[in-house]
Amino acid sequence: MNRIVDAIPYARFLGVEVERTDGGLECVLPFRQELVGNAALPAVHGGVLGAFLELTALLRLLDESGSGPVPKPITFSIDYLRSAGPSATRARAEIFKLGRRIANVRVVAWQDDRNRPVVAGNGKFLLS
């Protein structure tokens, strides 16, 4: 899976890492000063978090399918729940419905406590 991440330029720029856990696939966005949007807090930029969520959903779908065309996002909505401070952000995606042509995916990201998410997203992806 890290080979796929290395092939995606914005994933390389963000420094996203993929870990296999007993619960499946978990993505990690290491904190870097360049990713800060509000230096007064400091807080990770919302666009960075949105890209991270969409990438996590995409990687989960690729992991599920094993091969085939890369899923294309149809819609992706994001709920910003609290500021993402200066520490690593972790995310996990769950496929709610996997049809022949469309998949629905939910992603939740957190920092220090999985029970206190910083951002969540829902996406629909075209599979073929």
Backbone as ProteinMPNN parsed JSONL, in Angstrom:
{"seq_chain_A": "MNRIVDAIPYARFLGVEVERTDGGLECVLPFRQELVGNAALPAVHGGVLGAFLELTALLRLLDESGSGPVPKPITFSIDYLRSAGPSATRARAEIFKLGRRIANVRVVAWQDDRNRPVVAGNGKFLLS", "coords_chain_A": {"N_chain_A": [[0.823, -1.195, 0.0], [2.004, 1.227, 0.679], [3.512, 1.672, -1.559], [1.649, 2.501, -3.423], [0.891, 4.912, -2.242], [3.292, 6.305, -2.531], [3.202, 6.761, -5.239], [1.405, 8.774, -5.598], [1.444, 12.123, -5.967], [0.503, 14.282, -4.19], [0.074, 12.87, -1.864], [2.633, 12.035, -1.23], [3.76, 14.586, -0.784], [2.32, 15.39, 1.498], [3.25, 13.5, 3.233], [2.027, 11.155, 4.008], [1.491, 8.096, 5.695], [0.892, 4.573, 5.712], [-0.565, 2.158, 7.764], [-1.01, -1.189, 8.743], [-3.466, -2.515, 10.781], [-5.043, -4.478, 13.381], [-7.659, -3.89, 12.999], [-7.828, -3.226, 10.357], [-6.993, -0.922, 7.88], [-5.015, 1.888, 8.514], [-4.356, 5.301, 8.243], [-1.719, 7.688, 8.538], [-0.96, 11.016, 9.201], [1.784, 12.716, 9.543], [2.74, 15.404, 11.702], [3.814, 18.491, 10.405], [5.39, 21.63, 10.213], [4.921, 23.038, 7.845], [2.353, 22.348, 7.146], [0.598, 23.787, 8.603], [-2.215, 25.876, 8.987], [-3.271, 27.908, 10.544], [-1.258, 29.792, 12.252], [-1.36, 30.948, 14.744], [-2.614, 29.213, 16.497], [-1.126, 26.538, 17.009], [-2.741, 25.233, 14.051], [-3.534, 22.517, 11.925], [-3.972, 22.985, 8.45], [-7.221, 23.226, 7.01], [-7.646, 22.344, 4.369], [-5.585, 20.547, 4.01], [-6.353, 18.575, 5.824], [-8.775, 17.785, 4.64], [-7.864, 16.732, 2.17], [-6.363, 14.633, 3.185], [-8.372, 13.026, 4.358], [-9.889, 12.293, 2.07], [-7.951, 10.899, 0.628], [-7.463, 8.784, 2.414], [-9.932, 7.436, 2.283], [-9.897, 6.672, -0.424], [-7.626, 4.979, -0.473], [-8.549, 2.957, 1.188], [-10.6, 1.873, -0.377], [-9.083, 0.962, -2.571], [-7.58, -0.964, -1.264], [-9.563, -2.759, -0.608], [-10.51, -3.597, -3.131], [-8.255, -4.58, -4.425], [-7.319, -4.604, -7.095], [-7.76, -3.13, -10.36], [-9.517, -0.295, -11.848], [-8.723, 3.021, -10.649], [-10.715, 4.337, -8.098], [-12.998, 7.068, -8.573], [-13.701, 10.192, -7.124], [-17.042, 11.177, -6.48], [-18.704, 12.726, -4.823], [-17.723, 14.474, -1.856], [-17.997, 15.127, 1.445], [-17.179, 17.141, 4.275], [-16.814, 17.308, 7.776], [-15.702, 19.525, 10.028], [-14.595, 19.178, 13.186], [-13.06, 19.918, 15.43], [-10.085, 21.831, 16.211], [-7.106, 20.701, 14.672], [-4.284, 20.068, 16.217], [-0.682, 20.5, 16.833], [0.317, 17.694, 16.3], [0.603, 14.245, 15.246], [-1.885, 13.093, 12.953], [-4.363, 10.654, 12.733], [-6.238, 8.38, 10.695], [-9.12, 6.471, 9.802], [-10.955, 4.561, 7.495], [-14.23, 3.471, 6.642], [-16.081, 1.286, 4.7], [-19.302, 1.756, 3.747], [-21.197, 0.991, 1.851], [-20.692, -1.061, -0.834], [-21.113, -1.131, -4.008], [-21.661, -2.296, -7.422], [-20.92, -0.216, -9.087], [-20.744, 2.114, -7.553], [-19.395, 3.315, -4.487], [-19.843, 3.91, -1.007], [-18.249, 5.691, 1.489], [-17.067, 6.26, 4.778], [-15.039, 8.356, 6.732], [-13.004, 8.873, 9.564], [-11.008, 11.023, 11.494], [-8.483, 11.483, 13.962], [-6.465, 12.7, 16.724], [-4.799, 12.484, 19.431], [-6.658, 10.972, 20.845], [-8.866, 8.56, 19.957], [-11.561, 8.715, 20.451], [-12.141, 11.365, 20.316], [-12.658, 12.831, 17.689], [-11.163, 14.9, 15.142], [-11.875, 15.611, 12.609], [-14.259, 14.556, 10.151], [-15.497, 12.649, 7.386], [-17.594, 12.001, 4.51], [-17.91, 10.1, 1.602], [-18.709, 9.516, -1.851], [-17.826, 7.279, -4.354], [-16.963, 6.593, -7.718], [-16.643, 3.494, -9.131], [-16.131, 2.248, -11.555]], "CA_chain_A": [[0.0, 0.0, 0.0], [2.885, 2.398, 0.686], [3.948, 1.876, -2.94], [0.598, 3.309, -4.043], [1.023, 6.256, -1.665], [4.465, 6.928, -3.156], [2.88, 7.107, -6.626], [0.47, 9.906, -5.592], [2.272, 13.274, -5.582], [0.086, 15.031, -3.001], [0.269, 11.993, -0.701], [4.065, 12.164, -0.905], [3.973, 15.913, -0.214], [1.775, 15.401, 2.857], [4.006, 12.56, 4.056], [1.087, 10.155, 4.525], [1.975, 6.729, 5.899], [-0.186, 3.602, 5.872], [-0.258, 1.081, 8.705], [-2.002, -2.258, 8.886], [-3.802, -2.803, 12.173], [-5.983, -5.596, 13.471], [-8.942, -3.395, 12.516], [-7.77, -2.91, 8.933], [-6.029, 0.027, 7.34], [-4.996, 3.177, 9.208], [-3.435, 6.258, 7.631], [-1.11, 8.623, 9.482], [-0.459, 12.274, 8.662], [2.712, 13.278, 10.524], [2.696, 16.867, 11.785], [4.937, 19.292, 9.909], [5.08, 23.057, 10.297], [4.432, 23.503, 6.544], [0.944, 21.988, 6.996], [-0.187, 24.645, 9.497], [-3.002, 26.918, 8.34], [-3.406, 28.998, 11.505], [-0.036, 29.766, 13.065], [-1.649, 31.424, 16.097], [-3.063, 28.114, 17.371], [-1.163, 26.299, 15.566], [-3.692, 24.211, 13.62], [-3.324, 21.992, 10.572], [-4.864, 23.616, 7.476], [-8.399, 22.429, 6.68], [-7.466, 21.705, 3.066], [-4.703, 19.393, 4.235], [-7.175, 17.543, 6.467], [-9.712, 17.283, 3.639], [-7.112, 15.877, 1.244], [-5.989, 13.436, 3.944], [-9.564, 12.181, 4.474], [-10.22, 11.728, 0.766], [-6.909, 9.919, 0.329], [-7.704, 7.615, 3.267], [-11.068, 6.721, 1.694], [-9.424, 6.083, -1.676], [-6.737, 3.855, -0.154], [-9.381, 1.869, 1.732], [-11.26, 1.236, -1.519], [-8.063, 0.222, -3.321], [-7.234, -2.129, -0.459], [-10.7, -3.684, -0.709], [-10.646, -4.143, -4.483], [-7.048, -5.303, -4.796], [-6.847, -4.159, -8.406], [-8.81, -2.483, -11.133], [-9.334, 1.145, -12.023], [-8.707, 3.838, -9.436], [-12.02, 4.967, -7.869], [-13.034, 8.517, -8.78], [-14.668, 10.803, -6.21], [-18.245, 11.821, -7.011], [-18.92, 13.778, -3.822], [-17.015, 14.259, -0.59], [-18.348, 16.183, 2.401], [-16.28, 17.134, 5.43], [-17.242, 17.961, 9.014], [-14.568, 19.925, 10.871], [-15.147, 19.052, 14.531], [-12.206, 20.701, 16.343], [-8.772, 22.131, 15.628], [-6.082, 19.651, 14.674], [-3.082, 20.724, 16.728], [0.65, 20.099, 16.354], [0.703, 16.298, 16.509], [0.196, 13.383, 14.13], [-3.314, 12.831, 12.793], [-4.61, 9.299, 12.245], [-7.571, 8.246, 10.107], [-9.572, 5.146, 9.393], [-12.126, 4.621, 6.621], [-15.129, 2.319, 6.66], [-16.934, 1.217, 3.515], [-20.675, 1.485, 4.157], [-21.844, 0.24, 0.785], [-19.824, -1.309, -1.978], [-21.905, -1.634, -5.118], [-20.886, -2.615, -8.617], [-20.408, 1.011, -9.703], [-20.565, 3.204, -6.589], [-19.089, 2.948, -3.095], [-20.016, 4.946, 0.013], [-17.18, 5.524, 2.478], [-17.018, 7.218, 5.895], [-13.683, 8.463, 7.278], [-12.884, 9.641, 10.807], [-9.607, 11.297, 11.844], [-8.274, 11.912, 15.339], [-5.051, 12.885, 17.053], [-4.353, 11.711, 20.592], [-7.734, 10.145, 21.391], [-9.783, 8.128, 18.898], [-12.92, 9.107, 20.831], [-12.27, 12.815, 20.111], [-12.255, 13.086, 16.303], [-10.945, 16.291, 14.739], [-12.547, 15.815, 11.326], [-14.893, 13.353, 9.61], [-15.955, 12.871, 6.022], [-18.372, 10.994, 3.794], [-17.681, 10.226, 0.174], [-19.198, 8.554, -2.839], [-16.79, 7.073, -5.365], [-17.293, 5.812, -8.899], [-15.694, 2.384, -9.166], [-15.786, 1.835, -12.923]], "C_chain_A": [[0.871, 1.265, 0.0], [3.436, 2.7, -0.707], [2.931, 2.735, -3.692], [0.687, 4.744, -3.542], [2.185, 6.993, -2.317], [4.195, 7.374, -4.591], [1.938, 8.308, -6.727], [1.213, 11.141, -5.094], [1.804, 14.005, -4.326], [0.191, 14.181, -1.743], [1.726, 12.029, -0.256], [4.35, 13.501, -0.243], [3.486, 15.971, 1.236], [2.557, 14.485, 3.791], [3.145, 11.465, 4.657], [1.741, 8.785, 4.592], [0.767, 5.825, 6.111], [0.286, 2.497, 6.796], [-1.383, 0.059, 8.68], [-2.214, -2.505, 10.372], [-4.762, -3.978, 12.19], [-7.37, -5.186, 12.979], [-8.939, -3.036, 11.044], [-6.64, -1.975, 8.584], [-6.139, 1.343, 8.101], [-3.962, 4.068, 8.533], [-2.96, 7.251, 8.679], [-0.597, 9.832, 8.708], [0.468, 12.869, 9.711], [2.618, 14.807, 10.523], [3.981, 17.456, 11.23], [4.498, 20.744, 9.919], [4.492, 23.594, 8.987], [2.944, 23.236, 6.348], [0.025, 22.862, 7.843], [-0.916, 25.708, 8.686], [-3.16, 28.13, 9.236], [-2.231, 28.926, 12.465], [-0.281, 30.216, 14.494], [-2.031, 30.276, 17.025], [-1.946, 27.138, 17.766], [-2.136, 25.167, 15.236], [-3.383, 23.799, 12.186], [-4.383, 22.604, 9.65], [-6.016, 22.673, 7.126], [-8.292, 21.726, 5.346], [-6.579, 20.479, 3.144], [-5.514, 18.253, 4.838], [-8.176, 16.943, 5.484], [-9.042, 16.345, 2.646], [-6.732, 14.563, 1.913], [-7.182, 12.49, 4.078], [-9.896, 11.509, 3.148], [-9.211, 10.656, 0.362], [-7.109, 8.641, 1.145], [-8.852, 6.779, 2.712], [-10.646, 5.992, 0.423], [-8.543, 4.858, -1.416], [-7.515, 2.672, 0.409], [-10.084, 1.128, 0.604], [-10.275, 0.428, -2.353], [-7.651, -1.041, -2.581], [-8.327, -3.194, -0.561], [-10.741, -4.368, -2.068], [-9.43, -4.95, -4.914], [-6.47, -4.887, -6.13], [-8.003, -3.49, -9.125], [-8.57, -0.997, -11.227], [-9.379, 1.886, -10.684], [-10.083, 4.479, -9.268], [-11.928, 6.487, -8.023], [-14.065, 9.125, -7.829], [-15.833, 11.442, -6.965], [-18.58, 13.009, -6.111], [-18.089, 13.441, -2.594], [-17.351, 15.422, 0.33], [-17.523, 16.006, 3.666], [-16.917, 17.878, 6.588], [-15.998, 18.238, 9.844], [-15.084, 20.021, 12.301], [-14.375, 19.833, 15.581], [-10.867, 20.93, 15.664], [-7.845, 20.928, 15.731], [-4.762, 20.322, 15.026], [-1.786, 20.137, 16.199], [1.055, 18.689, 16.779], [0.175, 15.48, 15.338], [-1.316, 13.179, 14.142], [-3.46, 11.452, 12.171], [-6.027, 9.23, 11.696], [-7.847, 6.798, 9.733], [-10.853, 5.307, 8.583], [-12.918, 3.329, 6.729], [-16.006, 2.386, 5.415], [-18.334, 0.844, 3.984], [-21.424, 0.683, 3.117], [-20.877, 0.147, -0.378], [-20.665, -1.956, -3.064], [-21.018, -1.993, -6.291], [-20.239, -1.373, -9.213], [-20.08, 2.116, -8.705], [-20.293, 2.644, -5.199], [-19.323, 4.164, -2.202], [-19.032, 4.671, 1.138], [-17.282, 6.626, 3.527], [-15.612, 7.176, 6.473], [-13.724, 9.313, 8.543], [-11.397, 9.796, 11.117], [-9.535, 11.857, 13.261], [-6.788, 12.154, 15.56], [-4.682, 12.006, 18.242], [-5.383, 10.711, 21.093], [-8.732, 9.823, 20.284], [-11.228, 8.556, 19.182], [-13.162, 10.612, 20.717], [-11.813, 13.158, 18.685], [-12.096, 14.577, 16.024], [-11.678, 16.614, 13.439], [-13.127, 14.479, 10.857], [-15.385, 13.67, 8.204], [-16.743, 11.698, 5.481], [-18.144, 11.196, 2.311], [-18.36, 9.146, -0.632], [-18.153, 8.498, -3.935], [-17.331, 6.219, -6.501], [-16.219, 4.746, -9.06], [-15.297, 1.985, -10.581], [-16.077, 2.926, -13.924]], "O_chain_A": [[0.505, 2.265, -0.618], [3.786, 3.842, -1.005], [3.303, 3.589, -4.496], [0.572, 5.686, -4.327], [2.073, 8.181, -2.621], [4.876, 8.262, -5.104], [1.697, 8.81, -7.825], [1.579, 11.205, -3.92], [2.629, 14.322, -3.469], [0.38, 14.723, -0.655], [2.021, 12.05, 0.939], [5.088, 13.564, 0.74], [4.16, 16.534, 2.099], [2.531, 14.671, 5.007], [3.487, 10.906, 5.699], [2.446, 8.367, 3.673], [-0.26, 6.263, 6.629], [1.384, 1.963, 6.642], [-2.56, 0.411, 8.604], [-1.257, -2.682, 11.126], [-5.236, -4.421, 11.144], [-8.167, -6.038, 12.586], [-9.959, -2.58, 10.526], [-5.485, -2.202, 8.943], [-7.24, 1.852, 8.308], [-2.833, 3.646, 8.282], [-3.702, 7.61, 9.592], [0.101, 9.698, 7.703], [-0.005, 13.47, 10.677], [2.44, 15.426, 9.474], [5.082, 16.995, 11.533], [3.333, 21.039, 9.654], [3.661, 24.501, 9.01], [2.327, 23.838, 5.469], [-1.195, 22.697, 7.805], [-0.331, 26.358, 7.818], [-3.182, 29.261, 8.751], [-2.212, 28.102, 13.378], [0.514, 29.899, 15.378], [-1.793, 30.361, 18.23], [-1.857, 26.929, 18.976], [-2.333, 24.254, 16.039], [-3.021, 24.625, 11.348], [-5.548, 22.724, 10.028], [-5.813, 21.47, 6.963], [-8.797, 20.613, 5.198], [-6.794, 19.495, 2.436], [-5.384, 17.103, 4.42], [-8.402, 15.733, 5.488], [-9.583, 15.289, 2.319], [-6.774, 13.505, 1.285], [-7.024, 11.278, 3.928], [-10.154, 10.307, 3.1], [-9.588, 9.621, -0.186], [-6.942, 7.539, 0.622], [-8.763, 5.552, 2.673], [-10.999, 4.83, 0.22], [-8.701, 3.824, -2.066], [-7.18, 1.519, 0.14], [-10.161, -0.101, 0.618], [-10.597, -0.675, -2.796], [-7.401, -2.074, -3.203], [-8.036, -4.389, -0.597], [-10.977, -5.573, -2.155], [-9.559, -5.901, -5.685], [-5.25, -4.823, -6.283], [-9.084, -3.308, -8.565], [-7.555, -0.489, -10.752], [-9.996, 1.428, -9.722], [-10.577, 5.109, -10.203], [-10.929, 7.107, -7.658], [-15.187, 8.626, -7.738], [-15.639, 12.149, -7.954], [-18.721, 14.14, -6.575], [-17.79, 12.276, -2.328], [-17.028, 16.571, 0.029], [-17.209, 14.888, 4.077], [-17.492, 18.95, 6.405], [-15.325, 17.316, 10.306], [-15.929, 20.867, 12.593], [-14.969, 20.356, 16.524], [-10.556, 20.294, 14.656], [-7.81, 20.233, 16.747], [-4.196, 21.057, 14.218], [-1.787, 19.37, 15.236], [2.017, 18.51, 17.525], [-0.611, 15.977, 14.531], [-1.941, 13.102, 15.2], [-2.772, 11.118, 11.207], [-6.916, 9.936, 12.171], [-6.948, 6.025, 9.4], [-11.729, 6.094, 8.941], [-12.358, 2.244, 6.885], [-16.6, 3.422, 5.117], [-18.545, -0.232, 4.544], [-22.202, -0.208, 3.457], [-20.323, 1.146, -0.837], [-20.903, -3.164, -3.05], [-19.792, -1.999, -6.185], [-19.148, -1.447, -9.778], [-19.231, 2.964, -8.978], [-20.876, 1.64, -4.789], [-19.039, 5.297, -2.589], [-18.981, 3.565, 1.676], [-17.549, 7.783, 3.202], [-15.052, 6.099, 6.682], [-14.395, 10.344, 8.588], [-10.626, 8.841, 11.02], [-10.411, 12.604, 13.697], [-5.96, 11.852, 14.7], [-4.28, 10.86, 18.042], [-5.02, 9.705, 21.703], [-9.37, 10.723, 19.739], [-12.019, 8.736, 18.257], [-14.266, 11.083, 20.99], [-10.727, 13.703, 18.49], [-12.803, 15.407, 16.595], [-12.055, 17.761, 13.201], [-12.568, 13.415, 11.125], [-15.657, 14.826, 7.877], [-16.589, 10.561, 5.925], [-18.179, 12.322, 1.815], [-18.56, 8.023, -0.17], [-17.655, 9.528, -4.39], [-18.059, 5.251, -6.279], [-15.029, 5.055, -9.118], [-14.215, 1.432, -10.777], [-15.846, 2.744, -15.12]]}, "name": "protein", "num_of_chains": 1, "seq": "MNRIVDAIPYARFLGVEVERTDGGLECVLPFRQELVGNAALPAVHGGVLGAFLELTALLRLLDESGSGPVPKPITFSIDYLRSAGPSATRARAEIFKLGRRIANVRVVAWQDDRNRPVVAGNGKFLLS"}
